[in-house]
Short mmCIF file of C-alpha atoms and ligand atoms in Angstrom, two decimals:
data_model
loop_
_atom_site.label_atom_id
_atom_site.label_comp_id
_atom_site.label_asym_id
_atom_site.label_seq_id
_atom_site.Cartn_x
_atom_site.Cartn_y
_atom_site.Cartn_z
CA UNK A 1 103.31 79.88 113.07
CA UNK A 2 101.75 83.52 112.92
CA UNK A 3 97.81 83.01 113.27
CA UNK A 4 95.14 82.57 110.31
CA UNK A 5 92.48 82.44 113.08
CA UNK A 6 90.62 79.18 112.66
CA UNK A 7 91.76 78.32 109.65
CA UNK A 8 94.47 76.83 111.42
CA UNK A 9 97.06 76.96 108.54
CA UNK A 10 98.88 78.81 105.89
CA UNK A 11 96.84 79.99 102.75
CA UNK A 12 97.84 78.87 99.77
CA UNK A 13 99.17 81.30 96.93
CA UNK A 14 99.19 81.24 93.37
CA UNK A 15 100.63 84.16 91.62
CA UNK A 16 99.84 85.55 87.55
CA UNK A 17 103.03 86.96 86.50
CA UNK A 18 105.99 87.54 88.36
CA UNK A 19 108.33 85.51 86.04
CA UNK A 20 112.45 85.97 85.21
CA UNK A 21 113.19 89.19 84.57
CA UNK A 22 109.98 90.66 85.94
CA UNK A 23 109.41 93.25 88.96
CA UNK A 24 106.41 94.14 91.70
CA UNK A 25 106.12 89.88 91.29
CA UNK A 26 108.32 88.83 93.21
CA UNK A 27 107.89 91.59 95.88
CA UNK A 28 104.24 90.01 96.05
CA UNK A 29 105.63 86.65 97.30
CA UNK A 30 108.08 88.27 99.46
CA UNK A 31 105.12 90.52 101.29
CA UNK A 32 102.90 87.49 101.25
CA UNK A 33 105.31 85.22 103.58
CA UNK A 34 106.58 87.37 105.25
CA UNK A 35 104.65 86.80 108.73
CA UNK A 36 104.40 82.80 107.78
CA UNK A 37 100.84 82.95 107.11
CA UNK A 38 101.51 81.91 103.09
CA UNK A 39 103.29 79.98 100.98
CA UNK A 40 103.53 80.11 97.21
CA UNK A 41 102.68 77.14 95.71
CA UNK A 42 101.33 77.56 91.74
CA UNK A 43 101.84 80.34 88.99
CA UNK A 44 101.52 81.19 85.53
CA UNK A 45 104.52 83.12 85.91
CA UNK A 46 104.78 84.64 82.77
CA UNK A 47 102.80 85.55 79.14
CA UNK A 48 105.63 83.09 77.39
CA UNK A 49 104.38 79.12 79.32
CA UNK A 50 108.39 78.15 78.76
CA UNK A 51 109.85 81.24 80.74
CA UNK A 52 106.47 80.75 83.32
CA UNK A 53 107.95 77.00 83.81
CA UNK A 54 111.43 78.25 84.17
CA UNK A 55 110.46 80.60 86.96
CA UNK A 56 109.43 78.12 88.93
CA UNK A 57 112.62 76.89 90.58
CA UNK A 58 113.23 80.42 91.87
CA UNK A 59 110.19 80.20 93.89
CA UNK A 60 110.01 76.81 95.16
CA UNK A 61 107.15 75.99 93.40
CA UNK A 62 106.73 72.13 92.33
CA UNK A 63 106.93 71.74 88.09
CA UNK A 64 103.79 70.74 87.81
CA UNK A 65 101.69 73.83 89.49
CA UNK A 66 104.08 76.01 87.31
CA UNK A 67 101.10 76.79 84.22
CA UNK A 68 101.90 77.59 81.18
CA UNK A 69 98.65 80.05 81.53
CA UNK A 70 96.42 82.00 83.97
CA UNK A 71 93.72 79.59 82.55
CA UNK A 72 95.62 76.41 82.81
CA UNK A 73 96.30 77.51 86.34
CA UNK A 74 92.87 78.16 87.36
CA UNK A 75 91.12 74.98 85.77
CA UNK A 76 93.78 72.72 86.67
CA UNK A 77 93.91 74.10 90.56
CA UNK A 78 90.10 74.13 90.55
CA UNK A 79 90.25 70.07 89.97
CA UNK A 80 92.28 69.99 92.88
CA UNK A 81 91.28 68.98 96.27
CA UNK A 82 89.73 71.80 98.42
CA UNK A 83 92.85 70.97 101.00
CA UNK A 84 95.75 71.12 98.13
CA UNK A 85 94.51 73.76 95.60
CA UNK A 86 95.20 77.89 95.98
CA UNK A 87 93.44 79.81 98.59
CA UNK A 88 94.13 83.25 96.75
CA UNK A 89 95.93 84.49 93.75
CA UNK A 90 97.56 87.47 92.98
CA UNK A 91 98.20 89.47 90.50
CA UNK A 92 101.03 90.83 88.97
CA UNK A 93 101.27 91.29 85.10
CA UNK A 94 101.12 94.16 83.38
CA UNK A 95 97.65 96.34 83.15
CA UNK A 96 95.73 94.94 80.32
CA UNK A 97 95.77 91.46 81.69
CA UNK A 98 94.45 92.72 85.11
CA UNK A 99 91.08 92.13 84.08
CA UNK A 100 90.61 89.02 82.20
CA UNK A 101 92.51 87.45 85.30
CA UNK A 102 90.92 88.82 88.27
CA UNK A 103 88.04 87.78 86.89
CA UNK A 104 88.39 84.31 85.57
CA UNK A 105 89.78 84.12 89.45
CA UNK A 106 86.84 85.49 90.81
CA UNK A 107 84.75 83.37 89.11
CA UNK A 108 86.92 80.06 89.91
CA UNK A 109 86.22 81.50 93.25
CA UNK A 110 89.49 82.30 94.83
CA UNK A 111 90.42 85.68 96.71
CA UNK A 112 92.36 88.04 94.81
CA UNK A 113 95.45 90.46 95.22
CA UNK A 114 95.68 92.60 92.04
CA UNK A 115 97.92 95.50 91.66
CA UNK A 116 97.28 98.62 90.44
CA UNK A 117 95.67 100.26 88.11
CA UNK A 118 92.97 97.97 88.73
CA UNK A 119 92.29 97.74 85.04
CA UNK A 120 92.78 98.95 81.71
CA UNK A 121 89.60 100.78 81.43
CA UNK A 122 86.90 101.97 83.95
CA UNK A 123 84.06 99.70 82.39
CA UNK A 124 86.39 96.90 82.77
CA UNK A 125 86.70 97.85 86.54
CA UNK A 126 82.75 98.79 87.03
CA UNK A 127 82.28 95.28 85.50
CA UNK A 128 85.07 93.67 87.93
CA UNK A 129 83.37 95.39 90.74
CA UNK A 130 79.68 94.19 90.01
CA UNK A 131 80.90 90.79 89.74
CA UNK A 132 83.30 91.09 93.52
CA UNK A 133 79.83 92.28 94.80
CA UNK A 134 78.10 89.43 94.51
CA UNK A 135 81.18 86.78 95.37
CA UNK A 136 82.21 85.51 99.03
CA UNK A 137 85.72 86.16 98.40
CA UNK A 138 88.09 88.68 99.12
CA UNK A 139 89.42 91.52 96.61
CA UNK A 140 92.36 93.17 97.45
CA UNK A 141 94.82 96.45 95.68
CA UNK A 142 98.00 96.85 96.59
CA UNK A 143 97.81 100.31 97.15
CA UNK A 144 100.99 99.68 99.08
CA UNK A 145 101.65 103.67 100.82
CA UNK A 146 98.83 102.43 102.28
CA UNK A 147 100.68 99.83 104.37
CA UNK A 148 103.14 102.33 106.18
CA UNK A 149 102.76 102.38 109.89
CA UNK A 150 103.45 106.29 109.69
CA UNK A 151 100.61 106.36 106.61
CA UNK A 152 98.07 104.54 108.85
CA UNK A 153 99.17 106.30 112.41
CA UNK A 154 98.54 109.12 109.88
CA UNK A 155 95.03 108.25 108.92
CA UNK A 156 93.93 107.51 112.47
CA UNK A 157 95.01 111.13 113.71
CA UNK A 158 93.13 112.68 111.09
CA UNK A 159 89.89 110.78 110.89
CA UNK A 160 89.83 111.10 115.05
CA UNK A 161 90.29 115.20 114.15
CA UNK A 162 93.71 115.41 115.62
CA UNK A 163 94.45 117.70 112.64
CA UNK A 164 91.20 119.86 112.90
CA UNK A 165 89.16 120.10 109.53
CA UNK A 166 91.18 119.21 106.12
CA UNK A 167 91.21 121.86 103.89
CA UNK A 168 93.95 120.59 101.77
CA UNK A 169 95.84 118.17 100.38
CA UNK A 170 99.15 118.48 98.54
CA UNK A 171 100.54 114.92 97.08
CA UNK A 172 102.81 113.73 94.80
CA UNK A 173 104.63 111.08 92.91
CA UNK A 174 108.52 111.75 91.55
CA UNK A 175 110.38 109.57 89.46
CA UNK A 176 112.91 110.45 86.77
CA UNK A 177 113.62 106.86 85.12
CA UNK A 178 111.64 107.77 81.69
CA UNK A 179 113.77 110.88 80.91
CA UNK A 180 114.77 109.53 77.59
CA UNK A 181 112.62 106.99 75.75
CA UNK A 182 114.12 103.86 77.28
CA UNK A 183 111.41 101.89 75.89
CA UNK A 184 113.07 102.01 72.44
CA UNK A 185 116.06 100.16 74.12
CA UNK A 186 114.22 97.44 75.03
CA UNK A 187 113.67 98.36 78.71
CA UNK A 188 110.24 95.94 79.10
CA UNK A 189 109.04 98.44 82.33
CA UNK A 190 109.45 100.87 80.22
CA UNK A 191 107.77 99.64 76.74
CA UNK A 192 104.36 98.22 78.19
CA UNK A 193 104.16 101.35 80.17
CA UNK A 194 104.29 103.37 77.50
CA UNK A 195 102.27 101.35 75.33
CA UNK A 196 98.21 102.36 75.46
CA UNK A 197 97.37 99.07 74.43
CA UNK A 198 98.82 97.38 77.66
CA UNK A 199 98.94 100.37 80.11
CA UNK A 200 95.70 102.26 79.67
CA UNK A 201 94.48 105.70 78.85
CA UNK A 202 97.14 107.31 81.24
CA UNK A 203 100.86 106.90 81.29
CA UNK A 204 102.89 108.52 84.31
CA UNK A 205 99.29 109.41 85.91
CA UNK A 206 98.31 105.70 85.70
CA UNK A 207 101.59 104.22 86.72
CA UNK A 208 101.95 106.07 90.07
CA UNK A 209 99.93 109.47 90.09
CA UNK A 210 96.94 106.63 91.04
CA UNK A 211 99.00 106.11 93.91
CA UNK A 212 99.29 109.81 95.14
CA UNK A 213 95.75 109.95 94.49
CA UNK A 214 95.51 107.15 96.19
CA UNK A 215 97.44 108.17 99.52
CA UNK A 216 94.84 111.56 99.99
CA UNK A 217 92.25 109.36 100.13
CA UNK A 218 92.85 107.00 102.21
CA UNK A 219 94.56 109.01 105.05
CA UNK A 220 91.76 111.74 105.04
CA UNK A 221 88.42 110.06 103.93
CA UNK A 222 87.64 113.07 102.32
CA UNK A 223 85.10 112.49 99.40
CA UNK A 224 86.38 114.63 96.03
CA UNK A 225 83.83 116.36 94.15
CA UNK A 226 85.71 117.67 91.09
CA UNK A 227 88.92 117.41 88.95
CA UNK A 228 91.02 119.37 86.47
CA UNK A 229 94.17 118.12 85.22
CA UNK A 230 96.75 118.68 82.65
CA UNK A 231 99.02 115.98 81.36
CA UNK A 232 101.67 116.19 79.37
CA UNK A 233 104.12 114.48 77.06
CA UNK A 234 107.57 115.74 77.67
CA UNK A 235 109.62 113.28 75.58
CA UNK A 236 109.22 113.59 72.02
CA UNK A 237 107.88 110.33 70.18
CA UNK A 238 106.02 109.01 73.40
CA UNK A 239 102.29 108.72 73.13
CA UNK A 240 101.28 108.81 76.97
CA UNK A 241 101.89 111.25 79.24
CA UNK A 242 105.01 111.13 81.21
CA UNK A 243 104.27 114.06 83.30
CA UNK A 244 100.99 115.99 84.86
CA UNK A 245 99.12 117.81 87.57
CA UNK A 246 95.89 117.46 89.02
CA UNK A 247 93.79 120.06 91.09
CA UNK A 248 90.88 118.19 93.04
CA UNK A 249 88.18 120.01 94.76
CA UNK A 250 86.85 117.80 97.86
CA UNK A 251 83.34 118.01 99.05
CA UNK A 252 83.76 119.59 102.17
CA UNK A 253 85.62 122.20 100.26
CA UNK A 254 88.98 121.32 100.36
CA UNK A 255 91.61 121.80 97.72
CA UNK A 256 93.74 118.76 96.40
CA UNK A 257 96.97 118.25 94.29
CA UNK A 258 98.18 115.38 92.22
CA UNK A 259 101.43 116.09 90.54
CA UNK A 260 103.25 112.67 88.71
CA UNK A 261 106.70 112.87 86.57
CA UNK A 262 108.67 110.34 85.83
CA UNK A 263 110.89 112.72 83.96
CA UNK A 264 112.26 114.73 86.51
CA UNK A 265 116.13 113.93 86.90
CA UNK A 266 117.51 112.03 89.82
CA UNK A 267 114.13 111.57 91.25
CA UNK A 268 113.65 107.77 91.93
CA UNK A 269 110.67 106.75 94.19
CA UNK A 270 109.93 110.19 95.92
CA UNK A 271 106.12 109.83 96.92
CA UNK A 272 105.15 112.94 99.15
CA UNK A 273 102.16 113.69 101.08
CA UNK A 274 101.70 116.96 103.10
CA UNK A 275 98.11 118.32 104.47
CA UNK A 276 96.49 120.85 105.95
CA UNK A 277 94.16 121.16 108.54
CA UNK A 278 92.76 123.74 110.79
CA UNK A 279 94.68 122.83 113.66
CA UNK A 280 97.94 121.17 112.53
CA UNK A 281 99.30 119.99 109.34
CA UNK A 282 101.70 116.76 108.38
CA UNK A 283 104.02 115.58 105.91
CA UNK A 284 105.62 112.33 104.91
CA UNK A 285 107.80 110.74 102.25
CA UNK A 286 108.24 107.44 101.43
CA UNK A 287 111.55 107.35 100.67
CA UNK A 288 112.27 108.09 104.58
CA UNK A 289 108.96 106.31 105.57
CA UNK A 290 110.15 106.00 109.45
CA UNK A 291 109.31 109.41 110.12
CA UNK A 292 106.70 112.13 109.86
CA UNK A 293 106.61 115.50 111.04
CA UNK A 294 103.44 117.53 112.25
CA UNK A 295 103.54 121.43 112.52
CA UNK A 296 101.70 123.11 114.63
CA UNK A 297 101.90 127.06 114.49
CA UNK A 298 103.66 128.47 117.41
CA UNK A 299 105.05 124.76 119.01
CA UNK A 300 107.78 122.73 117.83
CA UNK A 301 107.83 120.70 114.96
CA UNK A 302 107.17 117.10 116.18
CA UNK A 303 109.13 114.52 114.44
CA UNK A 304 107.03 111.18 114.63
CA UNK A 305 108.95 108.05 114.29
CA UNK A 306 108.18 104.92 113.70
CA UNK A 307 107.91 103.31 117.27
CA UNK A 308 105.55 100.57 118.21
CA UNK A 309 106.48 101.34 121.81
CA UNK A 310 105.99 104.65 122.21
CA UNK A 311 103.19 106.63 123.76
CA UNK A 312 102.55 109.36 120.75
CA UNK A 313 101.84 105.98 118.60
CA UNK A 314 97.93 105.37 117.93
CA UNK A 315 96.46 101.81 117.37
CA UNK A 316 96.82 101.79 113.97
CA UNK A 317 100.71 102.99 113.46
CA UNK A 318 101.68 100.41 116.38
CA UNK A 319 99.79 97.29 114.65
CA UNK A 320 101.48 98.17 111.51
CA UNK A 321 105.15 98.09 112.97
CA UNK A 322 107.23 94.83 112.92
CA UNK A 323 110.39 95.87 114.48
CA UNK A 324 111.48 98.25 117.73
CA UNK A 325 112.14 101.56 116.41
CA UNK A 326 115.13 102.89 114.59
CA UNK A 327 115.38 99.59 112.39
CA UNK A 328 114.21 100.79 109.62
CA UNK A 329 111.00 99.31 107.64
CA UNK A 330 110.27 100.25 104.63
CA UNK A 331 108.53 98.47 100.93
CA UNK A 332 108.71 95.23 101.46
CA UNK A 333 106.63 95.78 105.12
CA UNK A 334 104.57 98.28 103.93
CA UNK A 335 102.87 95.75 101.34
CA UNK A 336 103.29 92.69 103.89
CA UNK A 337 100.74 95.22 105.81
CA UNK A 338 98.59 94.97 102.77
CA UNK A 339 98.63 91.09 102.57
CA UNK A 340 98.22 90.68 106.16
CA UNK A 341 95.28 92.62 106.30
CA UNK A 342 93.62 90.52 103.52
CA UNK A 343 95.25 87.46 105.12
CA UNK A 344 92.49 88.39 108.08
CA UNK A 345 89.77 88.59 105.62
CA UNK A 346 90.43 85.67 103.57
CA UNK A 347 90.78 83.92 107.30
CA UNK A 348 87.45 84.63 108.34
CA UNK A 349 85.64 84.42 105.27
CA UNK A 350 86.82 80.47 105.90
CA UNK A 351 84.80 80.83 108.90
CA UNK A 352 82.06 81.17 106.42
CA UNK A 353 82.06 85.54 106.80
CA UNK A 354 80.88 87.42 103.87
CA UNK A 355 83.84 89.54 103.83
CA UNK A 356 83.38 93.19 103.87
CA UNK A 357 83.71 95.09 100.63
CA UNK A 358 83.96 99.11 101.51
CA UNK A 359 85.64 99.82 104.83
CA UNK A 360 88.53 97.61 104.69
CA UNK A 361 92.23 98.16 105.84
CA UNK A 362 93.58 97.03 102.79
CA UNK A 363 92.83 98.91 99.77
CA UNK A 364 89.64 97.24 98.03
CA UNK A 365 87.55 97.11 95.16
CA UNK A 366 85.99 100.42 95.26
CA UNK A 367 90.04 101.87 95.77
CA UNK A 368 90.47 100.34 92.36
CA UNK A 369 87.51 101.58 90.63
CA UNK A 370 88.16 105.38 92.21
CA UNK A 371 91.72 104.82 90.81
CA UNK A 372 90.08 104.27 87.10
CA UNK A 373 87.99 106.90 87.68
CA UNK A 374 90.73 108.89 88.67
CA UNK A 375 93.13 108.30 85.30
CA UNK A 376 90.06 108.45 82.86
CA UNK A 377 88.36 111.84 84.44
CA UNK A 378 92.12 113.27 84.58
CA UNK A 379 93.14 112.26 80.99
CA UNK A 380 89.89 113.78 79.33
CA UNK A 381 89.76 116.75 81.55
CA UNK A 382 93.23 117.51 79.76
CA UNK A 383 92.17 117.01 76.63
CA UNK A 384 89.11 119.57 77.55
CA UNK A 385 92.12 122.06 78.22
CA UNK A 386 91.60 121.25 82.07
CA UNK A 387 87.82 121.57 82.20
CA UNK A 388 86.59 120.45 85.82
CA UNK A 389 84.68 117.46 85.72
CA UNK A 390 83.42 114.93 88.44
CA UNK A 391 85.21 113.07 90.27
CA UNK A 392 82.84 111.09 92.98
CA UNK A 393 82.42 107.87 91.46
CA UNK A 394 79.21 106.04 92.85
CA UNK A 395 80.91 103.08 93.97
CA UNK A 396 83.53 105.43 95.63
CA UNK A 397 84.61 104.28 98.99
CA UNK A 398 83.00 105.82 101.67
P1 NAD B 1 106.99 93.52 84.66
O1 NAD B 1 106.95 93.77 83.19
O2 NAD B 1 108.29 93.60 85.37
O3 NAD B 1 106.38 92.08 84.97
C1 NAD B 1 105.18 91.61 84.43
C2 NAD B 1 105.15 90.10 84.53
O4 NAD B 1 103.87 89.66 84.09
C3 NAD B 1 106.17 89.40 83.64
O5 NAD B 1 106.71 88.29 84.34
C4 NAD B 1 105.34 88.91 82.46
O6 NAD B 1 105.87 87.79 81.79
C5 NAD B 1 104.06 88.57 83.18
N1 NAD B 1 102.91 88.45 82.28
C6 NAD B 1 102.51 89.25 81.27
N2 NAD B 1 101.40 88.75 80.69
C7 NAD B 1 101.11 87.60 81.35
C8 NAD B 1 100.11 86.63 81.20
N3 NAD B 1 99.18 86.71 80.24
N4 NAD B 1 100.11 85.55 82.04
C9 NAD B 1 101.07 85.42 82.99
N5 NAD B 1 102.05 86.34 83.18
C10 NAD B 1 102.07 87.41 82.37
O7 NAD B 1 105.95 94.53 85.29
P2 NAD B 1 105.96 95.11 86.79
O8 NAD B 1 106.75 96.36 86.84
O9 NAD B 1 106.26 94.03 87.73
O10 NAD B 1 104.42 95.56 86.91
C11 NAD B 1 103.38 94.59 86.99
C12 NAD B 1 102.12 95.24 87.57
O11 NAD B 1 102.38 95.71 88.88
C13 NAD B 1 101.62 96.44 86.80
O12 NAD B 1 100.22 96.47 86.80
C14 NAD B 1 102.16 97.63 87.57
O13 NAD B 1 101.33 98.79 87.45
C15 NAD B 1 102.14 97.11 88.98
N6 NAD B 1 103.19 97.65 89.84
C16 NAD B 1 102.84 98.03 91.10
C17 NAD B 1 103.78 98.51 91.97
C18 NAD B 1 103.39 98.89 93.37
O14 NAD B 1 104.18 99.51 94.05
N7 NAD B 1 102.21 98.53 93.82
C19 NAD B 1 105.11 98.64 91.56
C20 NAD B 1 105.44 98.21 90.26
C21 NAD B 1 104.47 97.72 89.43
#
């Protein structure tokens, strides 16, 4: 069995969401065993406590740890004993219930996976964040981009200046499955999405321009100063924005953009990076994650791929890698690299570890609240026709 240091066993799961029908849920569990340091063993599966029952079978899960709600699951796993009840729980429901769960699970004291947006609002994420600051547990986002082994080989070239000074920053999210208003059809992606109440201030910019946003970030460090954006909604009768652009000046002076569609046709899950720095620039795109190229004027253009063996891989891009190169990873890795990095966390903060908070591997807290920050600054800068505003949140990651 892959190592959990001295814990000495698997962590137990419990998952919110992630019931028939449903998406990123089941991707969660999938990430979370794959290197045999989890199992799944409760959920409150779904909003509807019949359909949350019914999902448990497809998981494995015993009857009786399958809740019929995120409270029910938390009270009834908190009367178990320390060696049967959940280590961590993650979650996976739509936006608005991000917060009332992560932090009825904080407070029952177990780690926490949330996806992303963090919240639906930025004081529910300030709040979220005041109250991870003071726990022992562990708080992670699945970012996932984050997780690539080219994405973090990525980040350790340019934070050890392989790529000279950043000056910018060009990144982007692409999706063309909200052309036509498919939540009127009864697509449930696509209706919560779209719907304020359960998605947040932001459509498209929420939904995966966070993520782009996201991706800068983390692979440069670079802290942003300001932001002006312009969203738009392309489809008649929609009240979010299904497309936009963001311009983001960084502190050191660098230039950043954020473009997000999800109406551009035949565009599926095309997330982009490129940047610039003063001696080299890169590019990579998730949807052929094994390889990224770096320019540098007057050589070659190196193609790096995804090889744990080989010499032009740093520390970081070979301890993400699973398999010898040329099998290709891609999603379902990328966020095992997420989980795994928790997994360490959550294993030493057994040891009795206050886990650290800022500097993590895995996208954290202060990811989540930048992401918030993010989607509110960018949807009222558009309203202000694009004025800039800030963008350095104090409890930005640094
Ligand atoms: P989905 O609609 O497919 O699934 C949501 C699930 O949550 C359903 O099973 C639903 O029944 C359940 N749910 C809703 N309310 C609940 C409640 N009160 N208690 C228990 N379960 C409840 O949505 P999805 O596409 O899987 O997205 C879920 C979340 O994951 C969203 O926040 C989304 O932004 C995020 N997401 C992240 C990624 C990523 O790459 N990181 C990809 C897709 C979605």
């Amino acid at each position: 069995m892959a190592t959990n240091g001295a814990l000495g066993r698997k962590l137990r799961m419990g998952i919110v969401g992630g019931g028939q029908g449903s998406f990123i849920g089941r991707v969660h569990v999938t990430a979370a065993v794959l290197d045999n340091r989890a199992a799944l063993v409760a959920g409150a599966f779904s909003s509807d406590a019949a359909r949350s029952k019914a999902s448990a079978a497809d998981y494995d899960v015993d009857p009786s740890r399958a809740y019929g709600s995120y409270q029910e699951l938390f009270d009834k796993e908190r009367a178990l004993p320390a060696d049967r009840r959940v280590d961590f729980v993650s979650i996976a429901t739509p936006n608005h219930m991000h917060f009332p769960v992560a932090k009825a699970a904080v407070e029952a004291g177990f780690h926490v996976v949330c996806d992303k947006p963090l919240t639906l609002t930025l004081a529910e994420a300030e709040a979220l964040a005041k109250l991870v600051s003071s726990s022992q547990g562990v708080f992670a986002v699945t970012h996932n981009y984050t997780g690539y082994p080219l994405v973090r080989q990525a980040r350790e070239m340019i934070l050890a200046g392989e790529l000279g000074e950043i000056q910018a920053i060009r990144a982007e999210y692409i999706q063309g499955w909200l052309r036509t208003r498919l939540e009127s059809e009864g697509q449930k992606q696509a209706a919560w999405r779209t719907d304020p109440t359960k998605s947040g201030a932001a459509g498209c910019f929420g939904d995966i321009g966070t993520h782009a946003y996201n991706l800068g970030r983390y692979m440069t460090g670079l802290l942003p100063e300001k932001i002006s954006a312009n969203l738009k909604v392309f489809v008649p009768g929609r009240s979010l924005d299904d497309y936009g652009h963001a311009v983001i000046r960084y502190e050191n002076g660098a230039l950043g953009t954020v473009t997000a569609s999800q109406i551009s046709h035949g565009r599926e899950n095309d997330v982009r990076i490129q940047i610039d720095g003063t001696s080299g620039s890169l590019e990579w795109h998730q949807e052929e994650p094994n390889k990224m190229i770096v320019r540098r004027n007057g050589q070659p253009h190196a193609i790096y791929t995804r090889d744990p063996n080989a010499p032009f891989m740093n520390a970081s891009g070979k301890a993400a890698c699973r398999l010898p190169s040329g099998h290709p990873e891609a999603f379902f890795e990328a966020f095992a690299n997420v989980y795994r990095a928790a997994f360490d966390a959550m294993a030493d903060a057994a040891t009795g570890a206050v886990p650290e908070k800022t500097n993590t591997i895995y996208p954290n807290i202060h990811d989540g609240v930048e992401g918030m920050y993010f989607i509110e600054q960018s949807v009222a800068s558009s309203k202000a026709d694009g004025a800039w505003l800030p963008l350095k949140h104090p409890l930005a990651r640094r």
